């Protein structure tokens, strides 16, 4: 691997291991272990992580506290994100590799937040499992690097506003990256209402993940979109429950050279916004209710 970014937004375990062994590139590893049923990933990180990897707290560093009306995972300010990035030891010119143990869903949040702000960041394809299966070793304990000096560019990470989302089905395609039962409104939800944004196509983010946890190839991603009825042209906006899984869909689409914007508040914000309609059922427009 001549560059950790070779081949798009992800890097293989073999290529990463080779680059680390060569030592020619300054590489910073970020362990972004988080999942809905286990949001605190530090204990697992301390038990075993890629050598030199720094733990990233998704709930505190890739999210900021906010009002419920903003959704469950509001974006951090750029000043806070830059402070966190420096705590992680990121320096100007570093190549950053993020990984997790959850099919890249959490790591994609870091990728999405940093990719347009002057940071060369990729996601480890297959995450921790792929690293172990490649025969690579883990380290235990905490890593506290020297503070970095990275300066983040004040750039839009690819955010869609709530009004952008409302227009998205007319302007191009709006993708709901949640599981079908949440899209249809048949599963319990912590939000005020169940269902989906009218006009959204349901393409679960896990449709882009192979059984081994790696991201599917670009042609497979395009085929999945086509099978869901997505138009071949126009803008693409993605949402999920609270803006985490949607970043993973943006990662998958980026592999297929499709630039997608993410609605950070996602359903957790839409469902709390007065006057926003809700659709239920298996089709994009379904049965629409005014709220």
Coordinates of C-alpha atoms in Angstrom, one line a residue:
X1 CA 0.0 0.0 0.0
X2 CA 1.6 3.3 -1.1
X3 CA -1.2 5.3 0.6
X4 CA -3.8 4.3 3.2
X5 CA -6.4 5.9 1.1
X6 CA -5.8 3.8 -2.0
X7 CA -8.9 2.1 -3.2
X8 CA -11.5 4.5 -1.9
X9 CA -12.8 5.2 1.6
X10 CA -11.8 1.9 3.1
X11 CA -8.5 0.1 3.6
X12 CA -7.9 -3.7 4.0
X13 CA -6.3 -5.2 7.1
X14 CA -3.5 -6.6 5.0
X15 CA -2.7 -3.2 3.4
X16 CA -2.8 -1.4 6.8
X17 CA -0.5 -4.0 8.4
X18 CA 1.9 -3.6 5.6
X19 CA 1.9 0.2 5.8
X20 CA 2.4 0.1 9.6
X21 CA 5.3 -2.3 9.1
X22 CA 6.9 -0.1 6.5
X23 CA 6.6 2.9 8.8
X24 CA 6.8 5.3 5.8
X25 CA 3.5 7.0 6.6
X26 CA 2.4 8.8 9.8
X27 CA -0.7 6.8 10.6
X28 CA -3.0 7.4 13.5
X29 CA -5.5 4.6 14.5
X30 CA -8.9 5.4 16.0
X31 CA -10.8 2.8 17.9
X32 CA -14.5 3.9 17.7
X33 CA -16.2 1.0 19.4
X34 CA -19.9 1.8 20.0
X35 CA -23.2 0.2 19.4
X36 CA -26.8 0.9 20.5
X37 CA -26.9 -1.9 23.0
X38 CA -23.3 -1.2 24.3
X39 CA -22.6 2.5 23.8
X40 CA -19.6 2.5 26.2
X41 CA -16.8 0.8 24.2
X42 CA -13.8 1.6 26.5
X43 CA -13.8 -1.6 28.4
X44 CA -13.6 -3.7 25.2
X45 CA -10.9 -1.3 23.9
X46 CA -8.8 -1.7 27.1
X47 CA -9.0 -5.5 26.8
X48 CA -7.6 -5.4 23.2
X49 CA -7.1 -3.0 20.4
X50 CA -4.9 -2.4 17.4
X51 CA -1.4 -1.5 18.5
X52 CA -1.2 2.3 19.0
X53 CA -4.9 2.9 18.6
X54 CA -6.6 5.7 20.6
X55 CA -10.1 5.2 22.0
X56 CA -12.7 7.6 20.6
X57 CA -15.9 8.1 22.6
X58 CA -18.7 8.5 20.1
X59 CA -21.2 9.7 22.6
X60 CA -19.0 12.4 24.0
X61 CA -16.5 13.3 21.2
X62 CA -18.4 12.6 17.9
X63 CA -21.7 14.0 19.4
X64 CA -22.5 17.0 21.5
X65 CA -25.2 17.5 24.2
X66 CA -28.3 19.0 22.7
X67 CA -32.0 19.5 23.0
X68 CA -34.2 16.5 22.2
X69 CA -35.6 18.4 19.2
X70 CA -32.2 18.2 17.6
X71 CA -32.2 14.4 17.7
X72 CA -30.3 12.0 19.8
X73 CA -26.8 12.5 18.4
X74 CA -26.3 16.2 17.4
X75 CA -23.0 17.0 15.6
X76 CA -20.1 18.4 17.7
X77 CA -18.9 21.9 17.0
X78 CA -15.9 22.2 14.8
X79 CA -13.9 23.6 17.8
X80 CA -14.8 20.7 20.0
X81 CA -14.1 18.2 17.2
X82 CA -10.7 19.8 16.6
X83 CA -9.9 19.6 20.3
X84 CA -10.8 15.9 20.3
X85 CA -8.8 15.2 17.2
X86 CA -5.7 16.8 18.9
X87 CA -6.3 14.6 21.9
X88 CA -6.3 11.6 19.6
X89 CA -2.8 12.7 18.6
X90 CA -3.7 13.7 15.0
X91 CA -1.1 15.9 13.4
X92 CA -1.2 17.8 10.1
X93 CA -0.6 15.4 7.3
X94 CA -1.4 12.3 9.2
X95 CA -3.3 9.4 7.6
X96 CA -6.1 8.4 9.9
X97 CA -7.7 4.9 10.0
X98 CA -10.9 4.4 12.0
X99 CA -12.3 1.0 13.0
X100 CA -14.8 -0.6 15.3
X101 CA -16.3 -4.0 16.0
X102 CA -19.7 -3.2 14.5
X103 CA -19.4 -3.5 10.7
X104 CA -17.9 -0.1 10.4
X105 CA -21.1 1.7 11.5
X106 CA -19.5 3.7 14.3
X107 CA -16.2 4.2 12.5
X108 CA -18.1 5.7 9.6
X109 CA -19.3 8.5 11.9
X110 CA -15.6 9.6 12.4
X111 CA -14.9 9.2 8.7
X112 CA -17.9 11.4 7.8
X113 CA -17.2 14.1 10.3
X114 CA -13.5 14.5 9.3
X115 CA -13.2 13.6 5.6
X116 CA -14.0 17.1 4.2
X117 CA -12.1 19.0 6.9
X118 CA -8.6 18.4 5.7
X119 CA -8.1 15.0 7.3
X120 CA -7.1 12.0 5.2
X121 CA -9.2 9.4 6.9
X122 CA -10.3 5.9 5.9
X123 CA -12.2 3.0 7.6
X124 CA -10.6 -0.3 8.2
X125 CA -12.6 -2.7 6.1
X126 CA -14.0 -5.5 8.3
X127 CA -12.8 -3.7 11.4
X128 CA -11.4 -5.6 14.4
X129 CA -12.5 -9.0 13.1
X130 CA -10.7 -8.5 9.8
X131 CA -7.5 -7.5 11.7
X132 CA -7.6 -10.6 13.9
X133 CA -8.5 -12.9 10.9
X134 CA -5.4 -11.5 9.1
X135 CA -3.3 -12.9 11.9
X136 CA -2.4 -9.5 13.4
X137 CA -1.9 -8.9 17.1
X138 CA -3.7 -6.7 19.6
X139 CA -2.4 -4.6 22.5
X140 CA -4.2 -4.1 25.8
X141 CA -4.4 -1.0 28.0
X142 CA -4.8 2.7 27.2
X143 CA -2.9 4.8 24.7
X144 CA -2.4 8.4 25.5
X145 CA -0.6 10.0 22.6
X146 CA 1.2 13.4 22.6
X147 CA -1.3 16.1 21.6
X148 CA -1.6 16.6 17.9
X149 CA -1.6 19.9 16.0
X150 CA -4.2 19.2 13.4
X151 CA -6.3 22.2 12.2
X152 CA -9.7 21.3 10.9
X153 CA -11.1 23.2 7.9
X154 CA -14.4 24.9 8.6
X155 CA -16.1 22.9 5.9
X156 CA -19.5 21.2 5.6
X157 CA -19.1 17.5 6.3
X158 CA -22.0 16.8 3.9
X159 CA -24.9 17.8 6.1
X160 CA -28.5 18.0 4.9
X161 CA -31.0 20.2 6.7
X162 CA -34.5 19.2 7.6
X163 CA -35.8 21.2 4.7
X164 CA -33.3 19.6 2.3
X165 CA -34.8 16.2 3.5
X166 CA -38.3 17.3 2.8
X167 CA -37.4 18.2 -0.7
X168 CA -35.1 15.3 -1.4
X169 CA -37.6 12.9 -2.9
X170 CA -38.4 15.5 -5.6
X171 CA -34.8 16.6 -6.1
X172 CA -33.3 13.1 -6.3
X173 CA -33.5 10.3 -3.8
X174 CA -34.0 10.1 -0.1
X175 CA -32.7 6.9 1.6
X176 CA -33.9 5.6 4.9
X177 CA -31.0 3.4 6.2
X178 CA -32.9 1.7 9.0
X179 CA -34.1 -1.8 9.3
X180 CA -37.4 -2.5 7.4
X181 CA -39.5 -2.9 10.6
X182 CA -38.5 0.6 11.7
X183 CA -39.1 2.1 8.2
X184 CA -42.6 0.5 8.1
X185 CA -43.5 1.7 11.6
X186 CA -44.1 -1.7 13.0
X187 CA -41.3 -1.8 15.6
X188 CA -41.2 -0.1 19.0
X189 CA -39.4 3.2 19.0
X190 CA -38.1 5.7 21.6
X191 CA -39.3 8.5 19.3
X192 CA -42.7 10.2 19.4
X193 CA -44.0 8.4 16.3
X194 CA -43.0 5.4 14.1
X195 CA -42.8 5.3 10.3
X196 CA -40.6 7.0 7.8
X197 CA -40.3 10.3 6.0
X198 CA -42.7 10.4 3.0
X199 CA -41.0 9.6 -0.2
X200 CA -38.0 7.8 1.3
X201 CA -36.7 4.5 -0.1
X202 CA -35.7 1.9 2.4
X203 CA -32.1 0.7 1.8
X204 CA -30.8 -0.6 5.2
X205 CA -27.2 0.2 5.8
X206 CA -26.5 -3.5 6.5
X207 CA -27.4 -4.3 2.9
X208 CA -24.0 -2.8 2.0
X209 CA -22.2 -5.2 4.4
X210 CA -21.0 -8.6 3.4
X211 CA -21.2 -11.6 5.7
X212 CA -17.6 -11.2 6.7
X213 CA -18.3 -7.6 7.9
X214 CA -16.5 -6.0 4.9
X215 CA -18.1 -3.3 2.7
X216 CA -19.6 -4.7 -0.5
X217 CA -18.0 -3.8 -3.8
X218 CA -19.0 -0.6 -5.7
X219 CA -21.0 -2.6 -8.3
X220 CA -22.9 -4.3 -5.5
X221 CA -23.8 -1.0 -3.9
X222 CA -25.1 0.4 -7.2
X223 CA -27.1 -2.7 -7.8
X224 CA -28.7 -2.5 -4.3
X225 CA -29.7 1.1 -5.0
X226 CA -31.1 0.2 -8.4
X227 CA -33.1 -2.7 -6.9
X228 CA -34.6 -0.4 -4.4
X229 CA -35.8 1.9 -7.2
X230 CA -33.3 4.7 -6.7
X231 CA -33.0 7.0 -9.8
X232 CA -29.6 6.9 -11.6
X233 CA -29.2 10.7 -11.3
X234 CA -30.0 13.5 -8.8
X235 CA -28.9 14.3 -5.3
X236 CA -28.8 11.7 -2.6
X237 CA -29.8 12.3 1.1
X238 CA -29.5 9.6 3.7
X239 CA -31.1 9.4 7.2
X240 CA -31.5 6.7 9.9
X241 CA -32.6 6.7 13.5
X242 CA -30.2 9.3 14.8
X243 CA -27.5 10.0 12.2
X244 CA -25.0 7.2 13.0
X245 CA -25.9 4.4 10.5
X246 CA -26.6 7.0 7.8
X247 CA -22.9 7.9 7.9
X248 CA -22.1 4.2 7.1
X249 CA -24.5 4.3 4.1
X250 CA -22.6 7.5 3.0
X251 CA -19.4 5.5 3.3
X252 CA -20.8 2.7 1.1
X253 CA -22.1 5.1 -1.5
X254 CA -18.7 6.9 -1.5
X255 CA -17.1 3.6 -2.5
X256 CA -19.5 3.6 -5.5
X257 CA -18.5 7.2 -6.3
X258 CA -21.8 8.5 -5.1
X259 CA -21.7 11.6 -2.9
X260 CA -24.5 11.5 -0.4
X261 CA -25.5 14.1 2.3
X262 CA -26.5 12.9 5.7
X263 CA -29.4 14.3 7.8
X264 CA -27.8 14.3 11.3
X265 CA -31.0 14.5 13.3
X266 CA -32.5 11.8 11.2
X267 CA -35.8 10.2 12.4
X268 CA -35.1 11.2 16.0
X269 CA -35.4 14.9 14.9
X270 CA -38.0 14.6 12.1
X271 CA -40.5 12.8 14.4
X272 CA -40.1 15.6 17.0
X273 CA -40.6 18.4 14.5
X274 CA -44.2 19.8 14.4
X275 CA -45.8 19.9 11.0
X276 CA -43.7 17.1 9.5
X277 CA -45.7 14.3 8.0
X278 CA -45.1 10.6 8.7
X279 CA -45.6 7.7 6.3
X280 CA -46.1 4.1 7.4
X281 CA -46.0 0.9 5.5
X282 CA -43.6 -0.8 3.0
X283 CA -43.8 1.8 0.2
X284 CA -42.2 5.3 0.0
X285 CA -45.4 7.3 0.2
X286 CA -47.4 4.7 2.1
X287 CA -50.1 6.0 4.3
X288 CA -49.2 9.5 5.2
X289 CA -50.3 11.2 8.4
X290 CA -50.1 15.0 9.1
X291 CA -48.7 15.8 12.5

